[in-house]
Short mmCIF file of C-alpha atoms in Angstrom, two decimals:
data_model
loop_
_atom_site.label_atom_id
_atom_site.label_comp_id
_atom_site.label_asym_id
_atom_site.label_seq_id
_atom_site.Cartn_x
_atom_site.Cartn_y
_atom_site.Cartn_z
CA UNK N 1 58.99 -5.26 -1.48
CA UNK N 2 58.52 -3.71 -4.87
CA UNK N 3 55.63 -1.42 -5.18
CA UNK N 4 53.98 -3.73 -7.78
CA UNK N 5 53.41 -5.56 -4.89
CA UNK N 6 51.36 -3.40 -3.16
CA UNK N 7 47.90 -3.11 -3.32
CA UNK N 8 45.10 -0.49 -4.10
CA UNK N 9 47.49 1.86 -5.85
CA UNK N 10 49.89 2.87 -3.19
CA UNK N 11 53.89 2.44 -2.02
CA UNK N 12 53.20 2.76 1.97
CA UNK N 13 55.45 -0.11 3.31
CA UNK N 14 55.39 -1.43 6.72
CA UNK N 15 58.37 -2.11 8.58
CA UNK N 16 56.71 -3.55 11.56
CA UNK N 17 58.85 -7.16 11.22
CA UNK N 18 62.05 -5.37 11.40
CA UNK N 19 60.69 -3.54 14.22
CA UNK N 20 60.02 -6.47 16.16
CA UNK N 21 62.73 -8.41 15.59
CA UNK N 22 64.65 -5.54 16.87
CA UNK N 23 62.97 -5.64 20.01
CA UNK N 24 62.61 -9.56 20.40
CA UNK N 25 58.76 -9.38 20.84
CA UNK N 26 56.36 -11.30 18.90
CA UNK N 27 53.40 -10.19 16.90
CA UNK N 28 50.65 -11.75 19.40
CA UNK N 29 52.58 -9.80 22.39
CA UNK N 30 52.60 -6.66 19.93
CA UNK N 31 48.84 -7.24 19.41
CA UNK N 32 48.13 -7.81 23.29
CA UNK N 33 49.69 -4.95 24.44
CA UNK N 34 48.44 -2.72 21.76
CA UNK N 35 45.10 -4.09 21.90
CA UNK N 36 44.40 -4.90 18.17
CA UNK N 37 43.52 -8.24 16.98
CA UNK N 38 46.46 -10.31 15.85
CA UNK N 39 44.39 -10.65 12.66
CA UNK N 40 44.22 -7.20 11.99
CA UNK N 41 47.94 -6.74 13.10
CA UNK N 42 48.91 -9.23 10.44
CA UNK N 43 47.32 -7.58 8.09
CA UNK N 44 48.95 -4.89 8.73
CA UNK N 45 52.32 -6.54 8.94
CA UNK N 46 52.14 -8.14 5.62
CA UNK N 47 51.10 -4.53 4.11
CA UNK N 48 47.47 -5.58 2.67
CA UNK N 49 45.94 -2.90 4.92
CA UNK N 50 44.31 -0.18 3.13
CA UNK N 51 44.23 2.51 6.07
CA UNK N 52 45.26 2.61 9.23
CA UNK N 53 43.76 4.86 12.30
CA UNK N 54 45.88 6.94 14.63
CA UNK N 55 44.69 5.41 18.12
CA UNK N 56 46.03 2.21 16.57
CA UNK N 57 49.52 4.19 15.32
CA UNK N 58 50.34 5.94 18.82
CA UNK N 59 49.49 2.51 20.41
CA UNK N 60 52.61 0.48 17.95
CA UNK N 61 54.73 3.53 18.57
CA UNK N 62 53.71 3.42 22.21
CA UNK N 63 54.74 -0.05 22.57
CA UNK N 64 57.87 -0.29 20.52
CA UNK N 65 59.29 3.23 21.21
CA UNK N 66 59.59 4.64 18.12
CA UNK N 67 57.67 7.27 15.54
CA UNK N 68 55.04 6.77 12.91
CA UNK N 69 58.36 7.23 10.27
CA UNK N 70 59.72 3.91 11.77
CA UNK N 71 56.77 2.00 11.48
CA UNK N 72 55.63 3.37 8.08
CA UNK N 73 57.54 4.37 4.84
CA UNK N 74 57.01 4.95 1.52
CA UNK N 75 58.57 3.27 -1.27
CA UNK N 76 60.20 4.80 -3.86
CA UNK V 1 25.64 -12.43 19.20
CA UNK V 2 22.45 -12.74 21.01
CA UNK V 3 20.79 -11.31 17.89
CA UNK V 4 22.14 -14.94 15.97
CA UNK V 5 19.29 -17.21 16.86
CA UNK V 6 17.18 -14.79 15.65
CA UNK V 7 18.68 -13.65 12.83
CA UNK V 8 18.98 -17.43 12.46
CA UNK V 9 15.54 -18.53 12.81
CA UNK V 10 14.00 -15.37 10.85
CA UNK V 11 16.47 -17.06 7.54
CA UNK V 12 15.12 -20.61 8.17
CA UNK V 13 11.85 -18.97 8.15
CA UNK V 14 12.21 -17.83 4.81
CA UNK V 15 13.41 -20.41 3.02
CA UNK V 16 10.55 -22.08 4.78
CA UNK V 17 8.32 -19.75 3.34
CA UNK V 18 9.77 -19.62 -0.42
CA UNK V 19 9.31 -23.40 -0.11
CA UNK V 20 6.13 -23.53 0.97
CA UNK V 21 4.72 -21.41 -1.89
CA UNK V 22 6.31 -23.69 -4.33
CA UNK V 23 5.36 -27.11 -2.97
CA UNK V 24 1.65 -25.67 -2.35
CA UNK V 25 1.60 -24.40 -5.87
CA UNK V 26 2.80 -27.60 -7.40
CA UNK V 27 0.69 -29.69 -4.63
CA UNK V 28 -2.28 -28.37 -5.25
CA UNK V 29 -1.96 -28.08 -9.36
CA UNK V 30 -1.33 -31.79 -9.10
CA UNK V 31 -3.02 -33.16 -6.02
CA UNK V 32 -6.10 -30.38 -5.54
CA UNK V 33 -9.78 -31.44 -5.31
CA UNK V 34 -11.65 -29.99 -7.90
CA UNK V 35 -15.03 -28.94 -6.22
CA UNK V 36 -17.41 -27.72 -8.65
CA UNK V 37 -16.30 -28.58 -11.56
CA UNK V 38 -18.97 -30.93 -12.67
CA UNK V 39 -16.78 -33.94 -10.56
CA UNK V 40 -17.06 -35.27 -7.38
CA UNK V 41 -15.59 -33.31 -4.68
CA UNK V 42 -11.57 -34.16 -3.85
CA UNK V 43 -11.27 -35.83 -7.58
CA UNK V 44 -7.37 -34.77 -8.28
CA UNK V 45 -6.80 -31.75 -10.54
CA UNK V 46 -4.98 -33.49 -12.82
CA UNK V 47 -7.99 -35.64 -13.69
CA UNK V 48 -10.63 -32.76 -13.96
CA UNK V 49 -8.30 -31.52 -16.35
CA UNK V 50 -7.30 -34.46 -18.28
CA UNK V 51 -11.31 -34.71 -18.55
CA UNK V 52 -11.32 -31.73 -20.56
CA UNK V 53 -13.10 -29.87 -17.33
CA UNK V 54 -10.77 -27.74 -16.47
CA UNK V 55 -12.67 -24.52 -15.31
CA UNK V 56 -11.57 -21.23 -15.62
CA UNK V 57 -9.00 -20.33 -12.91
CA UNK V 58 -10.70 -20.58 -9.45
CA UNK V 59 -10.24 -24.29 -8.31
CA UNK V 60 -6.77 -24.36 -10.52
CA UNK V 61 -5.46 -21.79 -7.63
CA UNK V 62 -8.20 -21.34 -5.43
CA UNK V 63 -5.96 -23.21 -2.42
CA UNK V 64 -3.14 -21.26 -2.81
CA UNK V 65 -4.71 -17.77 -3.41
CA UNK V 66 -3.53 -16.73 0.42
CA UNK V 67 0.15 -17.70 -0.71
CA UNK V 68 0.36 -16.31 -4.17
CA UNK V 69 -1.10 -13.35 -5.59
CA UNK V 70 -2.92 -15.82 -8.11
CA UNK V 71 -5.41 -14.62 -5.44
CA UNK V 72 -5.94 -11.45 -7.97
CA UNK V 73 -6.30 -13.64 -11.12
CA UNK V 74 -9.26 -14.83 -9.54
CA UNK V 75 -11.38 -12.41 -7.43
CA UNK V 76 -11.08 -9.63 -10.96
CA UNK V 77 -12.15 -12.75 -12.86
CA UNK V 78 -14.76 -13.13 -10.35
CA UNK V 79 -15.85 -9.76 -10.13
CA UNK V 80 -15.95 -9.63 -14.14
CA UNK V 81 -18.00 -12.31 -14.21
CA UNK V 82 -20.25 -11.42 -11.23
CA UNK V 83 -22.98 -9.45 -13.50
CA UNK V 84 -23.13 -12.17 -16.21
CA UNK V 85 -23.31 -14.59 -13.21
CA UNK V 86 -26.53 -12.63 -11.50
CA UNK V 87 -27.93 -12.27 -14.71
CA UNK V 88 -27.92 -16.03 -15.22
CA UNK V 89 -29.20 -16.52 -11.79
CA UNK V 90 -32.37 -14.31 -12.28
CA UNK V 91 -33.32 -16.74 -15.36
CA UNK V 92 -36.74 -19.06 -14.37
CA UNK V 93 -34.56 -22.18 -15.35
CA UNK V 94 -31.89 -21.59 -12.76
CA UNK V 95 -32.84 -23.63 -9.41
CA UNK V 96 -31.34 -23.17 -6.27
CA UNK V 97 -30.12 -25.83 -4.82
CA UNK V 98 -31.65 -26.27 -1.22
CA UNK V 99 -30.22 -26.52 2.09
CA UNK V 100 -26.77 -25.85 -0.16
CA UNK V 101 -24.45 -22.92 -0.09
CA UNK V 102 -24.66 -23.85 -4.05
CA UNK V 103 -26.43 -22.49 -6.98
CA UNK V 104 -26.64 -24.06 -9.80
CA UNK V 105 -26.52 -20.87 -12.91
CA UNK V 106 -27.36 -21.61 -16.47
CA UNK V 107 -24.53 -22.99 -18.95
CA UNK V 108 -22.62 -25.17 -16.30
CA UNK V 109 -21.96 -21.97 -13.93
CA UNK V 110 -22.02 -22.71 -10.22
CA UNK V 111 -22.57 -20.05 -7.88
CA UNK V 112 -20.86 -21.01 -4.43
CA UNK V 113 -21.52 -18.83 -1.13
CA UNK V 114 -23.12 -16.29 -3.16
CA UNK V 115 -19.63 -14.88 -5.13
CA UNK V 116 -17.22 -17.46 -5.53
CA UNK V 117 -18.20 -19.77 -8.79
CA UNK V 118 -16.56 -21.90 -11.02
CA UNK V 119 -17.09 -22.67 -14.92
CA UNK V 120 -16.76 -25.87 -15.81
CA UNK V 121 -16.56 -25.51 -19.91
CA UNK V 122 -13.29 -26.32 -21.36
CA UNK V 123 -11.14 -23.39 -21.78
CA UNK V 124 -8.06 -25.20 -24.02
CA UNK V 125 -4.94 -26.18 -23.45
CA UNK V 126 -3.60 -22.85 -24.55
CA UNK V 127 -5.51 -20.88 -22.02
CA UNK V 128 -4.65 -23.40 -19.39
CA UNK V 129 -1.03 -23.32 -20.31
CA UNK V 130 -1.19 -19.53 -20.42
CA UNK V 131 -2.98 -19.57 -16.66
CA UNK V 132 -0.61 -22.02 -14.99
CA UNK V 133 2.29 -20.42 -16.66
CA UNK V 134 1.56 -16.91 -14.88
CA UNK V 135 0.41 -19.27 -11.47
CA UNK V 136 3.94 -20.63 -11.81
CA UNK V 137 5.32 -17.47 -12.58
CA UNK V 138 3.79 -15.65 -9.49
CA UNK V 139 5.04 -18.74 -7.27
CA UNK V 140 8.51 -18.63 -8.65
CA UNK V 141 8.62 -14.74 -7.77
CA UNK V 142 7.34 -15.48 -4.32
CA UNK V 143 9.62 -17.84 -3.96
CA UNK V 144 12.89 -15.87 -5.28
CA UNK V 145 11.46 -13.03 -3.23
CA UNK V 146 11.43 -14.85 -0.14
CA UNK V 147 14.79 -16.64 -0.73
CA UNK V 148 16.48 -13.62 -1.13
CA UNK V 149 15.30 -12.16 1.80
CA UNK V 150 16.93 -14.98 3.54
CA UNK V 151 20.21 -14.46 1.64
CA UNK V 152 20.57 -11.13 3.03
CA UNK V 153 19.63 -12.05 6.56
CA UNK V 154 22.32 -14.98 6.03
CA UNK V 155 24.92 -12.18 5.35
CA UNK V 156 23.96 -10.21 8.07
CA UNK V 157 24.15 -13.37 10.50
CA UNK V 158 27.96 -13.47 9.07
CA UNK V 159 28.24 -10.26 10.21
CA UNK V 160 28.52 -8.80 6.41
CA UNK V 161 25.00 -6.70 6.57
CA UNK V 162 26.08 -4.24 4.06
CA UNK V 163 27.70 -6.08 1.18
CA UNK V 164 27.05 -5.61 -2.96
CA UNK V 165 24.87 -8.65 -3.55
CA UNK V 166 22.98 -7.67 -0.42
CA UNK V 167 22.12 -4.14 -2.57
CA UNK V 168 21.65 -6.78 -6.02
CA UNK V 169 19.16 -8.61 -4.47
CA UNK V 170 17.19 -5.95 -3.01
CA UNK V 171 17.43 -4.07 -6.56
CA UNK V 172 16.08 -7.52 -7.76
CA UNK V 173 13.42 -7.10 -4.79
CA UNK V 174 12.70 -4.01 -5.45
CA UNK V 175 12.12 -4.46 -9.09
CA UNK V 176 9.54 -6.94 -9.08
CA UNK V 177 7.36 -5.69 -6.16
CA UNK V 178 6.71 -2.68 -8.61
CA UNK V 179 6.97 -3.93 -11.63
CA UNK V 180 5.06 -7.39 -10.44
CA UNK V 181 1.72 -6.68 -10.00
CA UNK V 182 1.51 -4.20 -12.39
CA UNK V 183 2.78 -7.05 -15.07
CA UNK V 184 0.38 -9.08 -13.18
CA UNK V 185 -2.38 -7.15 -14.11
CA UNK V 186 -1.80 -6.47 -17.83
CA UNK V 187 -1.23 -10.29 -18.16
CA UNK V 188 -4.38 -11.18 -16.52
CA UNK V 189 -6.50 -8.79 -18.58
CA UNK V 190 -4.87 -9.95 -21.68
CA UNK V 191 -5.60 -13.81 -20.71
CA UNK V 192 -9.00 -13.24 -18.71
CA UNK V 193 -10.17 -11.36 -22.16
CA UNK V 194 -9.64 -13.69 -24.53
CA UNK V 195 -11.10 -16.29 -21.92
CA UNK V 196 -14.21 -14.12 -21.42
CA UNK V 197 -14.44 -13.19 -25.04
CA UNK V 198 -14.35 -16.88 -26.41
CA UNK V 199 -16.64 -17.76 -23.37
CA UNK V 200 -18.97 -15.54 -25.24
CA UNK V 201 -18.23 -16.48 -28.58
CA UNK V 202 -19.71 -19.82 -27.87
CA UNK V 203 -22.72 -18.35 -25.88
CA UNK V 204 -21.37 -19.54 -22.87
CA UNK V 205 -22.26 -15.98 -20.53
CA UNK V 206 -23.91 -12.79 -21.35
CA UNK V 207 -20.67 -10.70 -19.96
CA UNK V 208 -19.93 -7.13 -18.17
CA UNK V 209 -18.69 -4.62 -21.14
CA UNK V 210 -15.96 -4.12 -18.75
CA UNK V 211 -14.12 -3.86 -15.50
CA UNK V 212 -11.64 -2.20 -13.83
CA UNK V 213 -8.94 -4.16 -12.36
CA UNK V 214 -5.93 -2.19 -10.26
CA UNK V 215 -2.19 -3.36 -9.14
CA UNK V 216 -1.73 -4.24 -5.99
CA UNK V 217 -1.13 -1.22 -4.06
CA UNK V 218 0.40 -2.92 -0.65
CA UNK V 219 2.74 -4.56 -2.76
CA UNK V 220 3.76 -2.17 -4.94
CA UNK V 221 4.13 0.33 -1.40
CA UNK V 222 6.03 -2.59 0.02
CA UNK V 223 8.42 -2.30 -3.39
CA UNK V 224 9.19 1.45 -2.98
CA UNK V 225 9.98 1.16 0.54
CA UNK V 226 12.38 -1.51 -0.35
CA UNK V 227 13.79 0.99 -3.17
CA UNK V 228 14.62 3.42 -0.55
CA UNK V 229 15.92 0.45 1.57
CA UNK V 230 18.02 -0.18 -1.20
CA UNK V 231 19.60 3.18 -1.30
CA UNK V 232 20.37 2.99 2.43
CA UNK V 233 21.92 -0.09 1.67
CA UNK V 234 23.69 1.02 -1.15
CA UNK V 235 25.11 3.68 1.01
CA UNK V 236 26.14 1.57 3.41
CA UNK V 237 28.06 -0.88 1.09
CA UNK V 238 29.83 2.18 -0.09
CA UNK V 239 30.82 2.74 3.52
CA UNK V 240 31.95 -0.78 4.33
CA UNK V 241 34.09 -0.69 1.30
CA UNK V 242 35.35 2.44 3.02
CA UNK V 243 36.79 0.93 6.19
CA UNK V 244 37.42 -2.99 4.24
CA UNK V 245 41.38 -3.14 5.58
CA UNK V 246 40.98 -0.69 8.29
CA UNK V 247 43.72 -1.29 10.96
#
């Protein structure tokens, strides 16, 4: 994704669909065991969210075993 | 939500309400009797006026003074004519009628219950137009007022309580609960004196110099607690804006 594509002036990408195709797991299993809406997850996935809050960061890297680095990048 | 069927109810409510002013506005212009005017009780408005009897303002509005603040238009214009009223009362000619809450004053005035009265001289079409058009006016403001207020409760039942056209419309609000009466005022003194001045003219009453009319006060107090409603809001939109795409 080029960062034209991104919204609201920033180049934070999410790499959560890599992430879970690593693992084999599926967004509404990410979303149960995290405990965010799928909705919200999406959102997230498909990098139109416009903040995200730490409780809801240590819960993805919780579940998929990995840091905030792996989830999150920014594109240069 | 348990608060829906509320929140539901208090919107149909308003709409109801914005409706209601309307229809009684345009019911009663049309459809309302015109008691003392000269006619027999019940005869339609828009005969009594098509007769060329259309009084001043009381029995134009009179039915929907509780529902639109035409209410002021006639009480000041009843308390400005009040002197001219007692003064053509005290006159030898002027009989009482008996057994009647009715008196019947010089020059086609009728006295009802003591302080309501109607005058049934023609006023013209311009001063009739000029009435009705600030009737209508007030109606149409109680109306978008009212319909409004249901718009926001309708965003709040979506769950969207703090949202920009929720803060436009209570600016809007806002706005003409001060400004309205105020405006109000001015245009009935500007209307209500050329009516009393012509009414004169043609030696119609012996008229007060003068009288004092004031805005209404609950209304305008209702308007500046919506201002600072509208600043909460404001503040809140800003905050919802804040956490729009909050994961």
């Amino acid at each position: 994704m080029s960062p034209a594509d991104l919204e609201d002036g920033h180049r934070i990408v999410c790499h959560l669909d890599e992430l879970l195709e690593a693992r084999g797991m599926t967004l509404t299993e990410l979303a149960e065991r995290v405990g965010v809406s799928i909705v919200n997850l999406s959102i997230l996935k498909n990098n139109r969210a416009k903040a995200v809050r730490f409780s809801t960061l240590t819960a993805i890297c919780d579940v998929l075993d990995c840091q905030p680095g792996d989830v999150l990048s920014m594109a240069r | 939500m348990r608060s829906e069927p509320i929140l539901r109810l208090a919107e149909l409510a308003s709409r109801v309400v914005a409706l209601a002013g309307l229809v009684t506005l345009c019911g009663y212009a049309v459809f309302g009797a015109g008691a003392g005017t000269g006619l027999p009780n019940g005869t339609p408005n828009w005969v009594w006026q098509g007769l060329g009897r259309a009084p001043l303002v009381e029995d134009l509005f009179e039915p929907t003074a509780s529902v639109v603040p035409a209410d002021r238009q006639v009480s000041d214009l009843v308390f400005a004519l009040d002197k001219a009223v007692a003064t053509s009362m005290l006159d030898p000619g002027v009989e009482q009628d008996p057994g009647a809450d009715s008196y019947q004053g010089a020059e086609g005035v009728n006295v009802r219950n003591g302080y309501r009265f109607t005058a049934s001289f023609d006023v013209g079409w311009g001063a009739r137009v000029a009435i009705a058009s600030l009737g209508a006016l007030g109606a149409i403001g109680f109306a978008a007022f009212w319909w409004m207020l249901a718009g926001i409760i309708r965003e709040a039942r979506r769950g969207a309580v703090f949202t920009r056209r929720g803060v436009q419309r209570l600016v809007v609000m806002r706005g003409g609960l001060i400004v309205g009466p105020t405006g109000w005022v001015v245009a009935n003194r500007v209307i209500d004196g050329r009516l009393l001045a012509e009414s004169r003219a043609a030696g119609k009453f012996e008229l007060a110099e003068s009288w004092v009319e004031v805005p209404n006060y609950t209304t305008i107090t209702l308007g500046l607690v919506l201002l600072a409603l509208a600043v909460v809001w404001r503040r809140g939109s800003q905050l919802e804006e804040d956490v729009e795409g909050l994961v």
